[in-house]
CSV table of C-alpha atoms in Angstrom, one decimal:
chain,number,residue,atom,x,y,z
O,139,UNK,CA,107.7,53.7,139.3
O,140,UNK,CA,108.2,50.2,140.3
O,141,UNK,CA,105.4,49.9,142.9
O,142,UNK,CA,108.3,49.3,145.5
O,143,UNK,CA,109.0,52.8,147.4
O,144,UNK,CA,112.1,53.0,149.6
O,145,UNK,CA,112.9,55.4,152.7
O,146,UNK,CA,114.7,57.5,153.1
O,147,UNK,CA,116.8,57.8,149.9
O,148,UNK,CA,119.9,58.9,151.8
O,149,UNK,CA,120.9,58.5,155.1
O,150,UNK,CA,123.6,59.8,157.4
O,151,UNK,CA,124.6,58.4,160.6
O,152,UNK,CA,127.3,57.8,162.6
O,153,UNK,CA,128.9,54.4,164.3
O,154,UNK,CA,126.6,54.7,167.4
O,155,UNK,CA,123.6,56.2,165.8
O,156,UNK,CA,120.2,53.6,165.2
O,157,UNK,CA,118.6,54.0,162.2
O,158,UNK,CA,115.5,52.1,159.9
O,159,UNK,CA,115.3,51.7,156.4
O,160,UNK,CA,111.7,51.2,155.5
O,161,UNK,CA,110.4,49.3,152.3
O,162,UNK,CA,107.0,49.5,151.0
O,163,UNK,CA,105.1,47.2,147.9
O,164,UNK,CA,102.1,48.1,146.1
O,165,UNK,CA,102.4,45.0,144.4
O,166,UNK,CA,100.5,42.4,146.4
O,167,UNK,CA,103.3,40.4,146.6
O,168,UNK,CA,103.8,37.8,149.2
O,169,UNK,CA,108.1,37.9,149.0
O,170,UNK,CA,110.1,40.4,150.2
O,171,UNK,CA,114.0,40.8,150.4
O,172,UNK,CA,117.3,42.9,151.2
O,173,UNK,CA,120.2,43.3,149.2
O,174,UNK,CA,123.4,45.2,149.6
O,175,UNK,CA,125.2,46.9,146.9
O,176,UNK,CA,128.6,48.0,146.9
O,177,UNK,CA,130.9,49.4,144.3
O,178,UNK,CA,132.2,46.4,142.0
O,179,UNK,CA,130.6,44.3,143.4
O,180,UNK,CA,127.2,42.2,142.5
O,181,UNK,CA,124.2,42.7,144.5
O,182,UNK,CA,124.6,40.7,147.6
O,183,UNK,CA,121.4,39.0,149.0
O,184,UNK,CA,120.6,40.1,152.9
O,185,UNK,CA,117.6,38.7,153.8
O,186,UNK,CA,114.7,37.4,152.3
O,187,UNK,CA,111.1,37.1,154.2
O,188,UNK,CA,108.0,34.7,152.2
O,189,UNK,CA,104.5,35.6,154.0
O,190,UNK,CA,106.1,37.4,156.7
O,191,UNK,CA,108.6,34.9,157.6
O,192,UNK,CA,111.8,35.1,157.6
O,193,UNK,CA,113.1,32.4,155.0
O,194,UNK,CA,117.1,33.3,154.4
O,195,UNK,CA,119.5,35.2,156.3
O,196,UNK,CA,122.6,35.6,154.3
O,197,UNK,CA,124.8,35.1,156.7
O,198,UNK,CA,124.5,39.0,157.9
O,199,UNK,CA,125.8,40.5,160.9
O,200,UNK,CA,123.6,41.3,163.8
O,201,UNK,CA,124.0,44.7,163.4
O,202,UNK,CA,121.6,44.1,160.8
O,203,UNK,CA,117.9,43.3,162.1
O,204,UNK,CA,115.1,43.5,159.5
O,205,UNK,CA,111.4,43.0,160.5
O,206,UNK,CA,108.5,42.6,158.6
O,207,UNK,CA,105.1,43.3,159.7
O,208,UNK,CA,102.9,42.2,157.1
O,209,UNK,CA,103.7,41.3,153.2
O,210,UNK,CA,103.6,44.9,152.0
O,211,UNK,CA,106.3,46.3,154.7
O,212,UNK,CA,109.7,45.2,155.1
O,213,UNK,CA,112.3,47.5,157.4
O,214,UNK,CA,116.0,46.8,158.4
O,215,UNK,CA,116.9,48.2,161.5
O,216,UNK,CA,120.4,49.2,162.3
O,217,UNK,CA,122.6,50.0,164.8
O,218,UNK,CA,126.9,50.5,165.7
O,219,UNK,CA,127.2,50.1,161.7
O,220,UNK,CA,130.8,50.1,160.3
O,221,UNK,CA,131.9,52.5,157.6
O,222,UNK,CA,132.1,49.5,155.5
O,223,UNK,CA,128.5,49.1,155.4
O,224,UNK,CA,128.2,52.2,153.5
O,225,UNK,CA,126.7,51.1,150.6
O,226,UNK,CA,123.1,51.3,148.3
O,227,UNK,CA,120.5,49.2,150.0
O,228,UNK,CA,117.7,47.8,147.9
O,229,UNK,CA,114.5,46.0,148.3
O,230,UNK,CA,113.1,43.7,146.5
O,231,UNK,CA,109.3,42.0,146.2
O,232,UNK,CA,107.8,39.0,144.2
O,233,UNK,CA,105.1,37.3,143.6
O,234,UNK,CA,106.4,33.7,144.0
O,235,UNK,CA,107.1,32.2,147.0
O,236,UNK,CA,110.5,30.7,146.3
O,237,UNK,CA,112.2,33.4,145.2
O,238,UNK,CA,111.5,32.1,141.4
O,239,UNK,CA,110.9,34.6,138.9
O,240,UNK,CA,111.3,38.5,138.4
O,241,UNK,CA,111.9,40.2,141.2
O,242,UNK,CA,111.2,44.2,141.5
O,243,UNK,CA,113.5,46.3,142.9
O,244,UNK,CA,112.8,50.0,144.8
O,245,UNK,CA,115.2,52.6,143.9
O,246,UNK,CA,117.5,52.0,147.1
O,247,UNK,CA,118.6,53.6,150.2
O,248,UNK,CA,122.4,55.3,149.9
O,249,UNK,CA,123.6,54.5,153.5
O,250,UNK,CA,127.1,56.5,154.6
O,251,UNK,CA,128.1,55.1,157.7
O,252,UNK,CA,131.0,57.9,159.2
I,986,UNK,CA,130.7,27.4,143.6
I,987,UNK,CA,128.0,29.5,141.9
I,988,UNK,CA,129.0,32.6,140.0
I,989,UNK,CA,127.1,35.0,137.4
I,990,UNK,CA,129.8,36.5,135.4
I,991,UNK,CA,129.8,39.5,132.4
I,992,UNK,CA,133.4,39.3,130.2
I,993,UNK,CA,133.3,43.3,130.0
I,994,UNK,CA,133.0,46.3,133.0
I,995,UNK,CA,132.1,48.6,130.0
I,996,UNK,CA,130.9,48.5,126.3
I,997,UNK,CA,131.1,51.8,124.6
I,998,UNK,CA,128.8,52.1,121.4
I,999,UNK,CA,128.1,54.7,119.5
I,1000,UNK,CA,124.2,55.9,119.1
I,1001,UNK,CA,122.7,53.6,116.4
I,1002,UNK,CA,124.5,50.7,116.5
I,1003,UNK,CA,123.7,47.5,118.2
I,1004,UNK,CA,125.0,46.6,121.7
I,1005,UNK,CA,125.6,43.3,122.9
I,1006,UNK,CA,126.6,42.3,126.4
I,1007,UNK,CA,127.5,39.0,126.7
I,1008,UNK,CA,126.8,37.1,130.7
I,1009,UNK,CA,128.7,33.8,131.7
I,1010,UNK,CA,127.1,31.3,134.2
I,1011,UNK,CA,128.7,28.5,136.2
I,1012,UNK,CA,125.5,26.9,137.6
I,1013,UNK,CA,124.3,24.0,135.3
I,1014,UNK,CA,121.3,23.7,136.9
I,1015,UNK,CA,120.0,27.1,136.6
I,1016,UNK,CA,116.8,27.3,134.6
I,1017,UNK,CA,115.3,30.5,134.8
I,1018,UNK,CA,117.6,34.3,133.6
I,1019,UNK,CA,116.8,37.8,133.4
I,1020,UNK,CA,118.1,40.8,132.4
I,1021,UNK,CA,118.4,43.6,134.3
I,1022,UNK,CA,119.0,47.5,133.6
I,1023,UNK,CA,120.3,50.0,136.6
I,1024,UNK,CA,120.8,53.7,135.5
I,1025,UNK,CA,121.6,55.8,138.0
I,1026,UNK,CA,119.9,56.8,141.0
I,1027,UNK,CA,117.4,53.8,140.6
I,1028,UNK,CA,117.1,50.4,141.3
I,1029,UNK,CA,117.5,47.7,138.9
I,1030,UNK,CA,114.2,47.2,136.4
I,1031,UNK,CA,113.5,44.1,134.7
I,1032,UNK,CA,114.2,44.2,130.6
I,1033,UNK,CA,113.9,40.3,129.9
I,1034,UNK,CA,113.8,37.1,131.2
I,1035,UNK,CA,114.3,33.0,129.3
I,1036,UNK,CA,113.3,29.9,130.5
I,1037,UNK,CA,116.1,26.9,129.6
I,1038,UNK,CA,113.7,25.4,127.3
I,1039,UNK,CA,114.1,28.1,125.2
I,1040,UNK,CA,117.4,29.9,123.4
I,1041,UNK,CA,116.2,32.8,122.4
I,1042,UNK,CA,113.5,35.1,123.3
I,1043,UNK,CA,113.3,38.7,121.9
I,1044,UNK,CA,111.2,41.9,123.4
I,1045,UNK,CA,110.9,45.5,122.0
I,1046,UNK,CA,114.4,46.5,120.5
I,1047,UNK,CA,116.3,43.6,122.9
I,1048,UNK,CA,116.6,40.1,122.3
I,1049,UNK,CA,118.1,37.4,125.1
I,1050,UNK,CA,120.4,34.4,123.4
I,1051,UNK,CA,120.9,32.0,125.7
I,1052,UNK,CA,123.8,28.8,124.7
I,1053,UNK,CA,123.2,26.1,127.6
I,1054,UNK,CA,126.1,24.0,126.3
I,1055,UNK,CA,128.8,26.7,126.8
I,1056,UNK,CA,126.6,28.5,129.7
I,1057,UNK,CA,126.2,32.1,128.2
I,1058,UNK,CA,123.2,34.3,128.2
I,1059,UNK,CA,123.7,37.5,125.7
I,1060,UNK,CA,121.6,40.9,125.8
I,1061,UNK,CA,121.7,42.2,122.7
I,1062,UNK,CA,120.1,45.8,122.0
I,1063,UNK,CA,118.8,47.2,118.8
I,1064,UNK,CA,119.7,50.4,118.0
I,1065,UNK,CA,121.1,51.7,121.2
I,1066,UNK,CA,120.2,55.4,122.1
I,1067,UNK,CA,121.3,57.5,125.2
I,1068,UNK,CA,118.9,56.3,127.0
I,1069,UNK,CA,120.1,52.8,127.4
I,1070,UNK,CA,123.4,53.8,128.8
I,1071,UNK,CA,123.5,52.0,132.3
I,1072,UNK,CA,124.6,49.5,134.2
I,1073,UNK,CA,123.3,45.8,132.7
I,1074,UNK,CA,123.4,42.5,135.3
I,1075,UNK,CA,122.5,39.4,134.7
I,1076,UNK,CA,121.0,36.9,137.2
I,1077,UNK,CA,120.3,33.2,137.2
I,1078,UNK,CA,117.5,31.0,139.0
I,1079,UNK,CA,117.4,27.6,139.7
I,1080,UNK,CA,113.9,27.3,140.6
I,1081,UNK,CA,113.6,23.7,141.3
I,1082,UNK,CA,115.7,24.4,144.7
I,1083,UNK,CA,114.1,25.1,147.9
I,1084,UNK,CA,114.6,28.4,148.3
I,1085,UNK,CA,115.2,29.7,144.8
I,1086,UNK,CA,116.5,32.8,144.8
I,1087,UNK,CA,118.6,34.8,142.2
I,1088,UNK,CA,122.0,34.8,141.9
I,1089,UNK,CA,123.2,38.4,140.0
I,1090,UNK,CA,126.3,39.1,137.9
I,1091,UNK,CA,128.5,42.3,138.5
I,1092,UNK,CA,127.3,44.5,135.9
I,1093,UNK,CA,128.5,45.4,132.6
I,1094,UNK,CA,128.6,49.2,132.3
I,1095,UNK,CA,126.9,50.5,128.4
I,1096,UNK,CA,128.3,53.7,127.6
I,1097,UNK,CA,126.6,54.9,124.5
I,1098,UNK,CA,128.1,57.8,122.7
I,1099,UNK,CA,126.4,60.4,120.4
């Protein structure tokens, strides 16, 4: 147990379907983040949110819209996905503001996207 | 551009011996790596991180090497038993920038035999 809890674990949905992925840290941590993780690929970063603002957006497509609430929540919202989006989603939290240091990882979301 | 690289997909090792999974980086400037361990059906967990002032740094059964004139970071495991088989990435820092963030190889796969 990482003290970063990610839900659901899997998730259906199809092209015109809307859909959250929620994020939680028990951490006290004040940075969040997104990452997408396909098949042979390294982990690619999504977003990444420092005292609830947003800081980076990795060049993601709109279909894409993450929200955080407060520094222990972090969702990503998604709607008319492609199939290529079917991937692992992971979140992230640490303690340092700049994204400096170890960074702690939940145990992903397995999005299929038919 | 910047790039986190491993020289092997997979390292098969039988149980006993010592494992070593090697990392290249491209990014000079980077000062800050870890080491991270993904087995399936979980996220990635922290094993070990270096600072550039240092070349080596060692933790229970794993030590990091890291050679800032050719750019490679090794992971190298005592004694590997089934329970280290998973996927190993490496990710660099370079703190010092604005928004540091970490920038992850694609994963060596350790396959450890009985």
């Amino acid at each position: 147990e990482t003290g970063v809890t990610q839900t659901p674990r899997h998730l259906v949905m199809g092209m015109t379907n809307k859909k959250s992925l929620k994020c939680e840290q028990h951490l006290g941590h004040n940075a969040m983040y997104w990452y997408k993780q396909s098949a042979k690929k390294p982990l690619e970063l999504m977003f990444v949110y420092n005292f609830k603002e947003q800081t980076e957006n990795n060049s993601v497509p709109s279909r894409f819209s993450p929200e955080c609430p407060n520094s222990s929540h972090l969702f990503l919202h998604l709607h008319t996905l492609q199939p290529e989006d079917s991937a692992l989603y992971l979140c992230a939290s640490s303690p340092a503001r700049d994204g400096a240091g170890i960074q702690y990882f939940g145990a992903g979301t397995r999005l299929s996207v038919l | 551009g910047e790039s986190v690289g491993l020289h092997l997909p997979t390292l098969s090792v039988q149980e006993g011996d010592n494992s070593i999974i090697n990392c290249a980086y491209s990014n000079s400037a980077s000062d800050y790596f870890i080491w991270y361990k993904q087995e399936s059906g979980k996220g990635p967990q922290f094993i070990i991180d270096i600072r550039s002032n240092m070349d080596k740094r060692q933790g229970q059964r794993v030590t990091v090497l890291l050679n800032k004139t050719v750019k490679h970071l090794s992971l190298q495991i005592a004694a590997t038993q089934p329970g280290d088989s998973a996927v190993y990435f490496c990710a660099e820092n370079m703190s010092s920038g604005n928004t540091g963030k970490l920038i992850f190889g694609q994963g060596t796969t350790l396959q450890v035999k009985p």
